[in-house]
mmCIF file of C-alpha atoms in Angstrom:
data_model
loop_
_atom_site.group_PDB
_atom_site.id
_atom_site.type_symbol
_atom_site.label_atom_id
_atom_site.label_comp_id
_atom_site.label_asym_id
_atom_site.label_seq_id
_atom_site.Cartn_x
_atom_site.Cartn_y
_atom_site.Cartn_z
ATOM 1 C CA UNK L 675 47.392 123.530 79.079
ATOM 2 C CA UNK L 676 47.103 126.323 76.744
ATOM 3 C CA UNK L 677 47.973 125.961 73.380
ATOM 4 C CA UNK L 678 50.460 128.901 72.694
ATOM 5 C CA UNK L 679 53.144 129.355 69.732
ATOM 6 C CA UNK L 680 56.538 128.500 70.358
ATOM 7 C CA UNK L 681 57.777 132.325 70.094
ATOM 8 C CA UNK L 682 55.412 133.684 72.267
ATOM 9 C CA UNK L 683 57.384 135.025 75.726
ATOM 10 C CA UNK L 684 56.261 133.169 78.667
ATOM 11 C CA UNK L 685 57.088 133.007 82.096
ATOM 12 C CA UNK L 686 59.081 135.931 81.856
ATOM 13 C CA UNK L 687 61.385 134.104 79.324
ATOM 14 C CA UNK L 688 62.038 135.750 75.926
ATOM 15 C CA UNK L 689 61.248 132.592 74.235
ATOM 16 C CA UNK L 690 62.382 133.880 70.926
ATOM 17 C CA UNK L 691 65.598 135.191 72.218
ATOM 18 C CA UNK L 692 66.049 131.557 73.888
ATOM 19 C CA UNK L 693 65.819 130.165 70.740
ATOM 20 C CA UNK L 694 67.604 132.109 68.817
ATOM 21 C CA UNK L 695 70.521 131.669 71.497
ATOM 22 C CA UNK L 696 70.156 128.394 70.178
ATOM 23 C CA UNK L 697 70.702 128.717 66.570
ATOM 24 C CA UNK L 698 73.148 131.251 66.660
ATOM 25 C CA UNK L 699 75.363 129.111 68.689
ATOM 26 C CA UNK L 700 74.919 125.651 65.952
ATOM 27 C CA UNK L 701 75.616 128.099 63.495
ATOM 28 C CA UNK L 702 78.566 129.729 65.364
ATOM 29 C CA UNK L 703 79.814 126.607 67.685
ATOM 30 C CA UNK L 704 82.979 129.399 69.061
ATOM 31 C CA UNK L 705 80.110 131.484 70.595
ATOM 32 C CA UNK L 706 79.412 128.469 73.031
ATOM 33 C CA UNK L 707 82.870 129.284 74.775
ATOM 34 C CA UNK L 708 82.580 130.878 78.150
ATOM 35 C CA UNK L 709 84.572 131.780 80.815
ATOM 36 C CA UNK L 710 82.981 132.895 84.229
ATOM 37 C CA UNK L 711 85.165 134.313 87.253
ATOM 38 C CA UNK L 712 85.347 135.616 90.893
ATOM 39 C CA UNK L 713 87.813 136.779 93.177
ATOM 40 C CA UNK L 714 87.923 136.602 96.795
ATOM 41 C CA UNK L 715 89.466 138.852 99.508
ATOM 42 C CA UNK L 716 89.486 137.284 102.999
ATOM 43 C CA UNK L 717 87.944 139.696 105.580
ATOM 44 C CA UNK L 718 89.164 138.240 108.760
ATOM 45 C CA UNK L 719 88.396 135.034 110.355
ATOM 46 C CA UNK L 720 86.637 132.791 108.629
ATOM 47 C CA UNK L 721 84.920 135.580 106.932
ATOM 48 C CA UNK L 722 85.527 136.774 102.931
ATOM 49 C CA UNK L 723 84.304 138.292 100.253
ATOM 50 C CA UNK L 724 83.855 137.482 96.850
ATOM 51 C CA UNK L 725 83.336 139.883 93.777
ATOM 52 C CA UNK L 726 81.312 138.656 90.160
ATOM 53 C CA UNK L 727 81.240 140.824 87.297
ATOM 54 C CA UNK L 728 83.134 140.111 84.079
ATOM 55 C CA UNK L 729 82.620 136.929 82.112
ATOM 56 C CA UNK L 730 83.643 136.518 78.767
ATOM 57 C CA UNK L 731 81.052 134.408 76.758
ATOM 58 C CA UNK L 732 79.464 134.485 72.822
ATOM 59 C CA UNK L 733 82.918 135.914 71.114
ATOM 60 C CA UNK L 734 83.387 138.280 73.627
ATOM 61 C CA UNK L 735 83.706 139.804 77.111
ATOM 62 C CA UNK L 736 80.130 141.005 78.573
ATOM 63 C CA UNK L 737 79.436 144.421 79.512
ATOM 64 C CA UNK L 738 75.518 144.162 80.372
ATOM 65 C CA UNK L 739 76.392 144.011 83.996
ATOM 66 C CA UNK L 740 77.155 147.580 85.342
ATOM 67 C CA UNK L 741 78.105 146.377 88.832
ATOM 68 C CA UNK L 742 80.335 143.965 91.176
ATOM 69 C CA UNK L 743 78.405 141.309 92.564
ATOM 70 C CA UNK L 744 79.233 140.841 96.182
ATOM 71 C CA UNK L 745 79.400 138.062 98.102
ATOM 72 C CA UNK L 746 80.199 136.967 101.109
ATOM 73 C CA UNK L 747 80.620 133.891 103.588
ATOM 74 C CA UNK L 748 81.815 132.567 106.888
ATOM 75 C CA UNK L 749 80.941 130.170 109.309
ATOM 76 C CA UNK L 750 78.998 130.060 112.112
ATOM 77 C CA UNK L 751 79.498 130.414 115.891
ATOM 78 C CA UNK L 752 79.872 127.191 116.174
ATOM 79 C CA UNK L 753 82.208 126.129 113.547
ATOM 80 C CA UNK L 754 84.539 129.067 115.140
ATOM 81 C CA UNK L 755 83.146 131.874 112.465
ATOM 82 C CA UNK L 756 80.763 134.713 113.045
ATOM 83 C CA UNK L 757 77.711 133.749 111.125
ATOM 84 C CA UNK L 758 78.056 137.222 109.078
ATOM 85 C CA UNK L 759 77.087 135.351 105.729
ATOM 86 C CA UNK L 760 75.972 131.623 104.502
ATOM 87 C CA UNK L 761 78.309 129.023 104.792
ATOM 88 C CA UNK L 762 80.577 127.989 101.469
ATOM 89 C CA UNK L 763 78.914 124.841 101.463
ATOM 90 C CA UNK L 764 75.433 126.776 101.735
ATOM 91 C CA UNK L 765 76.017 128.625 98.454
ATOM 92 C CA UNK L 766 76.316 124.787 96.682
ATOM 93 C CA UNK L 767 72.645 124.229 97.533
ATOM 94 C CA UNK L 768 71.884 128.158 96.358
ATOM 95 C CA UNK L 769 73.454 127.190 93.161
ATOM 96 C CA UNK L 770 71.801 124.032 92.519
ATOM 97 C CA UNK L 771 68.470 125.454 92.976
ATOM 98 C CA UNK L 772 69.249 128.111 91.209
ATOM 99 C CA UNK L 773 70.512 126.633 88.236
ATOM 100 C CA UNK L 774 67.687 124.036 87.991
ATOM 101 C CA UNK L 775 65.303 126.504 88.233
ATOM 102 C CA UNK L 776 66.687 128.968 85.872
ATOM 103 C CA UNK L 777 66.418 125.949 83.276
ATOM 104 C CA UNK L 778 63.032 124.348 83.678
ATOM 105 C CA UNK L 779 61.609 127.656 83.707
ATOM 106 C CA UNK L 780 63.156 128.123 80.100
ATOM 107 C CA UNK L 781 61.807 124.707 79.156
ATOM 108 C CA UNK L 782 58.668 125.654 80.386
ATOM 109 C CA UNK L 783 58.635 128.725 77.634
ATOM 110 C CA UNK L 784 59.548 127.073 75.192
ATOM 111 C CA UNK L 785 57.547 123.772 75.943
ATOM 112 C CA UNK L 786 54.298 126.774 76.392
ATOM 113 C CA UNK L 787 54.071 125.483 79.723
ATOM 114 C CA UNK L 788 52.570 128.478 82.017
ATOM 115 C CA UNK L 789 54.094 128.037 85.457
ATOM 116 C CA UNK L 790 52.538 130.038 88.711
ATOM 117 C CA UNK L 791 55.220 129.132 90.979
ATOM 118 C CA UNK L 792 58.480 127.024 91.590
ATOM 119 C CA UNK L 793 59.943 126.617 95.073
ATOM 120 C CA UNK L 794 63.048 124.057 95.538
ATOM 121 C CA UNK L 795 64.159 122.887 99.186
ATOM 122 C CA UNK L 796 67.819 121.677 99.225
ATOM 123 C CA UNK L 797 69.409 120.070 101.914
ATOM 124 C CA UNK L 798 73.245 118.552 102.308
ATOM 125 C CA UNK L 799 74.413 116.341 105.333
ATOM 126 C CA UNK L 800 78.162 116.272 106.247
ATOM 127 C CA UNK L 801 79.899 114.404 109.024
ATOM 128 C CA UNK L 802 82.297 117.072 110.475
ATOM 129 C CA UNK L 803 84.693 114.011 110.939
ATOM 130 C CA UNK L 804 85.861 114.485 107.957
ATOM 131 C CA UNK L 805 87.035 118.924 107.500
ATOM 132 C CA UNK L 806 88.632 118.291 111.505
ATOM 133 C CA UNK L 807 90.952 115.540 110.348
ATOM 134 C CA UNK L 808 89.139 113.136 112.849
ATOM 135 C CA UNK L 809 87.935 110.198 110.285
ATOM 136 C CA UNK L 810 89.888 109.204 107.300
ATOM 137 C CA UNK L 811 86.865 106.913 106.285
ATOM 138 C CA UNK L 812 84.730 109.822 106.375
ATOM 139 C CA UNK L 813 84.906 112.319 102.835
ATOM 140 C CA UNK L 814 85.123 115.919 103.404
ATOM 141 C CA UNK L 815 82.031 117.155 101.917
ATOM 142 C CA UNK L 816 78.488 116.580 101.660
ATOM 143 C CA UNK L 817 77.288 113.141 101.603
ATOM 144 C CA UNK L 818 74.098 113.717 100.138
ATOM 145 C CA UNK L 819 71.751 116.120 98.934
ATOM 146 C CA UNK L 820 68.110 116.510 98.047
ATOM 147 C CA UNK L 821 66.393 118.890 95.916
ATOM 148 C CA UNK L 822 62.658 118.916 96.708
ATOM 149 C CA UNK L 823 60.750 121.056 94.173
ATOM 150 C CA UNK L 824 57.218 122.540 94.087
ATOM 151 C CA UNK L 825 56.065 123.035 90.748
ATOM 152 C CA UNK L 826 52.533 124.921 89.718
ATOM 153 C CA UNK L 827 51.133 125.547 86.471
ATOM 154 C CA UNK L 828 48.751 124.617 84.059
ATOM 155 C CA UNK L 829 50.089 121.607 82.548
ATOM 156 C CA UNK L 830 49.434 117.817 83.866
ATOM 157 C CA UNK L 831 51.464 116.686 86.683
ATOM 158 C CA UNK L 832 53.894 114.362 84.197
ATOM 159 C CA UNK L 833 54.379 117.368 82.150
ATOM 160 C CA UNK L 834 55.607 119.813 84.766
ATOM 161 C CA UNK L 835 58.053 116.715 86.326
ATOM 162 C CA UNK L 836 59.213 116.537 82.428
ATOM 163 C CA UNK L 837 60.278 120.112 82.928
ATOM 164 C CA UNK L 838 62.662 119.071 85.843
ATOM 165 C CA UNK L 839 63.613 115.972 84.059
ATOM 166 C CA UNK L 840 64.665 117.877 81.019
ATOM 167 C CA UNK L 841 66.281 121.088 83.459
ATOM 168 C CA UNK L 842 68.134 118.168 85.369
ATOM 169 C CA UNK L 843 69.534 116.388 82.104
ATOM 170 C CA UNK L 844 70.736 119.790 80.880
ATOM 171 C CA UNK L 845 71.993 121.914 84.840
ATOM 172 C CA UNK L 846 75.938 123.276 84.202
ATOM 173 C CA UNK L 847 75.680 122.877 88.203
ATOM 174 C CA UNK L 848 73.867 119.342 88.551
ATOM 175 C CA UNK L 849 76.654 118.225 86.338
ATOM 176 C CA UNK L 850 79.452 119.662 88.032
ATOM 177 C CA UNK L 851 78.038 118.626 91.180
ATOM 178 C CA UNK L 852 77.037 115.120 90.266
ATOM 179 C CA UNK L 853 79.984 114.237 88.692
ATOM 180 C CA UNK L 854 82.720 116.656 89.917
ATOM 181 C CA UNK L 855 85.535 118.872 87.685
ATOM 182 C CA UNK L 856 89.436 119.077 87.511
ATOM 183 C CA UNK L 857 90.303 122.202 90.024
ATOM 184 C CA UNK L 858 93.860 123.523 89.674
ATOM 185 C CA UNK L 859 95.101 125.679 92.754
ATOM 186 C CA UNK L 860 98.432 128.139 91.747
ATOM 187 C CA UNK L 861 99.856 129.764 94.857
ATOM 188 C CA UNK L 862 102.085 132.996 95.022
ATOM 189 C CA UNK L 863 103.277 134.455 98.201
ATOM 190 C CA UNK L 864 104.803 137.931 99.178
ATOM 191 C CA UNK V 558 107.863 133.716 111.911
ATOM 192 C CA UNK V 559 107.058 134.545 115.330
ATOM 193 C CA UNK V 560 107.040 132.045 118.537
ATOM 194 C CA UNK V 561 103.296 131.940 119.308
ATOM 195 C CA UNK V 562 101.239 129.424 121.327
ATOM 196 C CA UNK V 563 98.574 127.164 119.735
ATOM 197 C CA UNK V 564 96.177 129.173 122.115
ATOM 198 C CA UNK V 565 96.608 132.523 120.963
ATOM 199 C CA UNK V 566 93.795 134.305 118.955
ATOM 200 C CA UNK V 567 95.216 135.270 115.393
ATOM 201 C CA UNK V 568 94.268 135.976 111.796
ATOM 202 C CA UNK V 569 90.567 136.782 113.542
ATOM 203 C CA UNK V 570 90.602 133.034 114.467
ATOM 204 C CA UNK V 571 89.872 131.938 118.552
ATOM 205 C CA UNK V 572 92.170 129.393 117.818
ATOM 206 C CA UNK V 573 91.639 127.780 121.319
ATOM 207 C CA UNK V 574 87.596 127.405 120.350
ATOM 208 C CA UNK V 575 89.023 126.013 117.264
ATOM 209 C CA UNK V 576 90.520 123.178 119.041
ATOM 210 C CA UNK V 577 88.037 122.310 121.067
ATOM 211 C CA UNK V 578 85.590 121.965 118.954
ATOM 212 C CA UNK V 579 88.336 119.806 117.360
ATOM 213 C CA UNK V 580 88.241 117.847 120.701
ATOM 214 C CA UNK V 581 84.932 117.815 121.451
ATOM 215 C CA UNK V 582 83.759 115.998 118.013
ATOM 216 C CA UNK V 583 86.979 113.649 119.080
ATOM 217 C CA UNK V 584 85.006 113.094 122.629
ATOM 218 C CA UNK V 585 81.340 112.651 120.847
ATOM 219 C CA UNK V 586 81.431 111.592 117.527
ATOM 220 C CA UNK V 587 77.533 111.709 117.105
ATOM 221 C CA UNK V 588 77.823 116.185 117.243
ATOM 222 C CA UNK V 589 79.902 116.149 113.687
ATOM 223 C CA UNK V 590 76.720 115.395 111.970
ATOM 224 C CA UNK V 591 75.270 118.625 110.426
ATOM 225 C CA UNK V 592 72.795 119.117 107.661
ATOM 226 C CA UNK V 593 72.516 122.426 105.735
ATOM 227 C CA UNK V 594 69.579 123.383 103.846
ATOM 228 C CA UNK V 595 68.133 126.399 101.653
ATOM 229 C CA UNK V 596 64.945 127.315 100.216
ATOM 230 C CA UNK V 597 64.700 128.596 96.609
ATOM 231 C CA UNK V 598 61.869 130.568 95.202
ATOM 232 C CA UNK V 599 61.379 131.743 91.879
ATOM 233 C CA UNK V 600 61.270 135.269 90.487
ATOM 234 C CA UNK V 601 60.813 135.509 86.950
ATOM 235 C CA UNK V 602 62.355 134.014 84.435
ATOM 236 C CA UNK V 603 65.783 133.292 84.850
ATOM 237 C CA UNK V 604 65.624 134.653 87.837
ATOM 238 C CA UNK V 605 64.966 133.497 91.205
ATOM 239 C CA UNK V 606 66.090 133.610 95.193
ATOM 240 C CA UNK V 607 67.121 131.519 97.654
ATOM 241 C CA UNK V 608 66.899 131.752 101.997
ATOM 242 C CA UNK V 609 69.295 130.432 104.042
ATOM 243 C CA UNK V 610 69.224 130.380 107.743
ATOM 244 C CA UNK V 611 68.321 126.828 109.706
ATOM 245 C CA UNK V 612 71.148 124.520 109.809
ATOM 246 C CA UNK V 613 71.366 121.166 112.209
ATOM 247 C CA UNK V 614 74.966 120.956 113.919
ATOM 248 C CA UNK V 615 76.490 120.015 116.909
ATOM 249 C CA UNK V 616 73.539 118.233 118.089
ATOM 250 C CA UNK V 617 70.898 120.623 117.689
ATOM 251 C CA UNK V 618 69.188 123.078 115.651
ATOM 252 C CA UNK V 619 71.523 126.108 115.141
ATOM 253 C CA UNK V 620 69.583 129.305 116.427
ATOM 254 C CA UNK V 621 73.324 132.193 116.783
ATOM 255 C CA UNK V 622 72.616 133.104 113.054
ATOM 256 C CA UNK V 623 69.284 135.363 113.475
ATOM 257 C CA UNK V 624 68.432 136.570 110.125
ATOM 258 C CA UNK V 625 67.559 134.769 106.998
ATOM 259 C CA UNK V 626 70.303 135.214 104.096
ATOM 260 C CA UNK V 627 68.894 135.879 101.013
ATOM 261 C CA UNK V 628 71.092 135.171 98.157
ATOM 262 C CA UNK V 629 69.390 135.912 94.299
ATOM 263 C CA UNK V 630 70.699 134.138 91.091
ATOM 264 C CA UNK V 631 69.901 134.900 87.364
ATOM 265 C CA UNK V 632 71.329 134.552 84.169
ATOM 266 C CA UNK V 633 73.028 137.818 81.693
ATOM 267 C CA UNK V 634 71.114 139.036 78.626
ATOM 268 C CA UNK V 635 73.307 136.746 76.745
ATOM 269 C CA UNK V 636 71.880 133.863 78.175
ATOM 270 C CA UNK V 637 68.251 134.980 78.254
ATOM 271 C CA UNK V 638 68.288 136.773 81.499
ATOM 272 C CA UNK V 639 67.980 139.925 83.194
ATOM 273 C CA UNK V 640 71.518 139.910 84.795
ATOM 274 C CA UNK V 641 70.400 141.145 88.109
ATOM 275 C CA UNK V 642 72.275 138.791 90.115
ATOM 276 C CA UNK V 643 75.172 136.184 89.561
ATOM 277 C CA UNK V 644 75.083 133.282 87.739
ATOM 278 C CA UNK V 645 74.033 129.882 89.526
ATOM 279 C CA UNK V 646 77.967 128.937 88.357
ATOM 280 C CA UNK V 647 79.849 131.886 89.410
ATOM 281 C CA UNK V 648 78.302 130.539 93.372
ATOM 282 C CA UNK V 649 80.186 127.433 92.761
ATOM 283 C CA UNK V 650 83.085 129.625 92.440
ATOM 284 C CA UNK V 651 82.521 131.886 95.121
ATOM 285 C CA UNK V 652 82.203 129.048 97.573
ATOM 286 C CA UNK V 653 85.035 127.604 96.579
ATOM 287 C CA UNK V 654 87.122 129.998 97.132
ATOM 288 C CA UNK V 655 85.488 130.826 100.466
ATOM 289 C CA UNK V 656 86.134 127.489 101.384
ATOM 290 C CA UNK V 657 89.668 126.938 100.824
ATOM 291 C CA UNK V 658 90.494 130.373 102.369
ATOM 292 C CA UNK V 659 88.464 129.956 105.610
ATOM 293 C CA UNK V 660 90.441 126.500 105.625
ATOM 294 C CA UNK V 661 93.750 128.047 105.351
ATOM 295 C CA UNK V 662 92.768 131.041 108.014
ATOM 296 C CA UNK V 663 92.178 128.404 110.551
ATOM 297 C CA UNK V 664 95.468 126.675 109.678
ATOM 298 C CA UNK V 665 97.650 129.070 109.492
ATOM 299 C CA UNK V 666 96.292 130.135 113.098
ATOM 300 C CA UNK V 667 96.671 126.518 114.353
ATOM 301 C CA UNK V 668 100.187 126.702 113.196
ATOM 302 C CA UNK V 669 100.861 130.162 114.370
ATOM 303 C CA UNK V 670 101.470 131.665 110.888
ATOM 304 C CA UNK V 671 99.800 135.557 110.954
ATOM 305 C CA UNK V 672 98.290 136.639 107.735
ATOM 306 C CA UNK V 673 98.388 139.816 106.470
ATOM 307 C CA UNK V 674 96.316 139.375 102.626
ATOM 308 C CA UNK V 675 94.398 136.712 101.111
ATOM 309 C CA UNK V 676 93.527 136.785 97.455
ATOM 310 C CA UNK V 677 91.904 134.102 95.558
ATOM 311 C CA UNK V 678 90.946 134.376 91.761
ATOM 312 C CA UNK V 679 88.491 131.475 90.451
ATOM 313 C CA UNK V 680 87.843 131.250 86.486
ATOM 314 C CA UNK V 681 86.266 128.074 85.243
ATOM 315 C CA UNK V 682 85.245 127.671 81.363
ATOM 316 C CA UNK V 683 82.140 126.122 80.097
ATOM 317 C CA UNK V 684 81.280 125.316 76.661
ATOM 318 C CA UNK V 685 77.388 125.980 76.252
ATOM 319 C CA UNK V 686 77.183 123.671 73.546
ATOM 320 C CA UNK V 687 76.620 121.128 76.280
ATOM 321 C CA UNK V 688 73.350 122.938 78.255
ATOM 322 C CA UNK V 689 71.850 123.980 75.143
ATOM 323 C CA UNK V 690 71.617 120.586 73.566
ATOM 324 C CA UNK V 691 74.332 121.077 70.826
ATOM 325 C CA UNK V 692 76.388 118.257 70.957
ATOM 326 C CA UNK V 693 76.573 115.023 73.193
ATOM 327 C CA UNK V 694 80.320 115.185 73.631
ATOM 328 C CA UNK V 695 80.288 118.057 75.825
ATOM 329 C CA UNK V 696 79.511 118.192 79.106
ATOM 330 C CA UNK V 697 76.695 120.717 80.609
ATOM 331 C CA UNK V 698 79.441 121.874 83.315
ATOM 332 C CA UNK V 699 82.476 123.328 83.917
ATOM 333 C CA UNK V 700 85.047 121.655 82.113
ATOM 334 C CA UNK V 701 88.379 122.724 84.265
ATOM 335 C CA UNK V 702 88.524 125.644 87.033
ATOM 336 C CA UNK V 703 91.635 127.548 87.479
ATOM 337 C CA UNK V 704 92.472 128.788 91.530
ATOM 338 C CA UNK V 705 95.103 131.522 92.197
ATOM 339 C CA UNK V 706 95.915 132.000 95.218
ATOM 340 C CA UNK V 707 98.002 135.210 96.299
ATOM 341 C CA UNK V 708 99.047 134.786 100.056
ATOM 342 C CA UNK V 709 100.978 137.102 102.127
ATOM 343 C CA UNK V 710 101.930 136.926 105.861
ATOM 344 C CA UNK V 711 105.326 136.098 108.565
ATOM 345 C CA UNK V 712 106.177 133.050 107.215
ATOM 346 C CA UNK V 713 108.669 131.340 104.357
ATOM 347 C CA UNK V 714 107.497 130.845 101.269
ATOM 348 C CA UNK V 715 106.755 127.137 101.977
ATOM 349 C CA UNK V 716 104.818 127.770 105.090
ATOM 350 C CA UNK V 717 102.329 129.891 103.182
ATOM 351 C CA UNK V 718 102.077 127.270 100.375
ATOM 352 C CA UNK V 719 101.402 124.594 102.672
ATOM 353 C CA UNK V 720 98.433 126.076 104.152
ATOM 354 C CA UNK V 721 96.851 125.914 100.912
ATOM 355 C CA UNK V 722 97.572 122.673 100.619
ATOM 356 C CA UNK V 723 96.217 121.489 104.052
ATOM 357 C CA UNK V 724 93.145 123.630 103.106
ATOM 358 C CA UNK V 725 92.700 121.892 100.031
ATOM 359 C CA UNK V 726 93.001 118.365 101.514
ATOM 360 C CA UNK V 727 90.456 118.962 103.895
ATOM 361 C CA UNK V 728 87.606 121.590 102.122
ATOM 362 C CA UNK V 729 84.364 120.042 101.981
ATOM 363 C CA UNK V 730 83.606 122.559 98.675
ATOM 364 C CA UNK V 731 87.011 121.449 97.057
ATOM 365 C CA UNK V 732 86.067 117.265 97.912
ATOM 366 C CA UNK V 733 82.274 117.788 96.547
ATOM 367 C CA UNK V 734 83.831 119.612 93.410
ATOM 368 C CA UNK V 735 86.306 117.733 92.235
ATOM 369 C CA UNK V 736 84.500 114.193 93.236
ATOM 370 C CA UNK V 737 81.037 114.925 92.976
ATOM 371 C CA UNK V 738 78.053 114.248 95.448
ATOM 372 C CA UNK V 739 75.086 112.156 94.794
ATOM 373 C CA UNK V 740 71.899 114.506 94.361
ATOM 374 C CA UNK V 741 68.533 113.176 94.525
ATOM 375 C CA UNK V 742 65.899 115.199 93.569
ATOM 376 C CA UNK V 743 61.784 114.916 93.770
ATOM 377 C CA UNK V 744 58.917 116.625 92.900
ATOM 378 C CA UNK V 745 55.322 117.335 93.954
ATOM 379 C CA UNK V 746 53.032 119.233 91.445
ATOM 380 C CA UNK V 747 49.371 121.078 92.235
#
């Protein structure tokens, strides 16, 4: 392991910025208020779409992304879709990846850990029985899932699973995930 | 409303495929085991991007989706990232919304309602004070998500409404957010 200042940028992380971030937001605890959002237009079928732009976060609402964000799902052939896009349970896995990626890699700056790469296999079992109606024993969504990283760089092996350790402790989607959220649902028709 | 059969295709749905796949799980419980899986590969930074393709379902290894899925994830300048994709939480938005409305497109063609427009708009708030190590009273997640569901199509007013609410009681993305799955999670290093 390297011996590198704490400021230095690493891993493609502005490690300065990151910590700055930090202290702006324990000086400032109303800048830690975020609000993320999408909205979704079904297509046809089982098929929609999903469009991610604004977000209001740190005082105010962004404008650093120019763009929409599209996405889109629908299931496949044989759960009666059209395989156009991943399943909505397939983007859970995407996101918990994601997420727990995004933060050991930031630990990993800051920590001047130098990684070389990071690959994370998720998988999720369901029992169908549950989405058709067919079980009331069996839940409706995933019954499991495992997250099986590959982690390189040039640290000892306990310090890069520290890095997950600390990502895990500290993943907005590990949590939600793990331990679930209040969802409201408003309807209004015509 | 209109009269319809059960049988008839509608809202893009093969509504009779629909219910035999509903009857064929029934028949042989063992083909409503499925297990979906992605593979997530860092960029840089922040950044990073997931395949999705292989799923188990139905008794065998799905092979009608052809192409691998590639779905990207990264955080905004604000928090330390390039902004070239969505954030790992605005996914768990998108697939919920995905989710509930592929649910309530199959319903409403089981029931015979024809839809017309589909909207769903997903905010959830965060307070970062929770991922960034500020305080131990807040959580790392979302702390409520708000669903609004605009629904339009040849039925009353509680027709619509309670296709939403057969969606919601049987989403497998509304059952793993609101009650949480367990997620293990292992590492190999070198």
């Amino acid at each position: 392991m390297t011996t590198r200042t704490r400021h230095e940028p690493l891993n493609g992380v502005d490690t300065q910025a990151l910590l700055s971030t930090v202290d702006a937001v324990k000086a400032t605890p109303s800048l830690a208020a975020f609000q993320f959002r999408a909205v979704n237009r079904w297509v046809t079928g089982t098929h929609s779409r999903s469009e991610i732009r604004g977000f209001y976060g740190a005082g105010r609402e962004d404008v650093t992304r120019f763009e929409d964000f599209v996405c889109e799902a629908d299931h496949p052939a044989v759960l009666v879709g059209t395989g156009k896009a991943p399943t909505p349970v397939e983007f859970l896995l995407h996101a918990l990846a994601a997420c727990l990626t995004a933060g050991l890699v930031n630990v990993a700056a800051v920590r001047g850990v130098k990684l070389t790469e990071v690959e994370a296999s998720v998988e999720g079992d369901i029992d169908l029985r549950g989405i058709l109606g067919l079980s009331e024993e069996v839940r409706n969504g995933y019954q499991g899932l495992r997250v099986g990283f590959r982690i390189r760089g040039d640290a000892p092996e306990e310090v890069l699973r520290g890095l997950v350790e600390r990502s895990r402790s500290r993943s907005a989607v590990y949590d939600v995930l793990t331990t679930g959220v209040p969802v409201e649902i408003d309807v209004t028709t015509g």
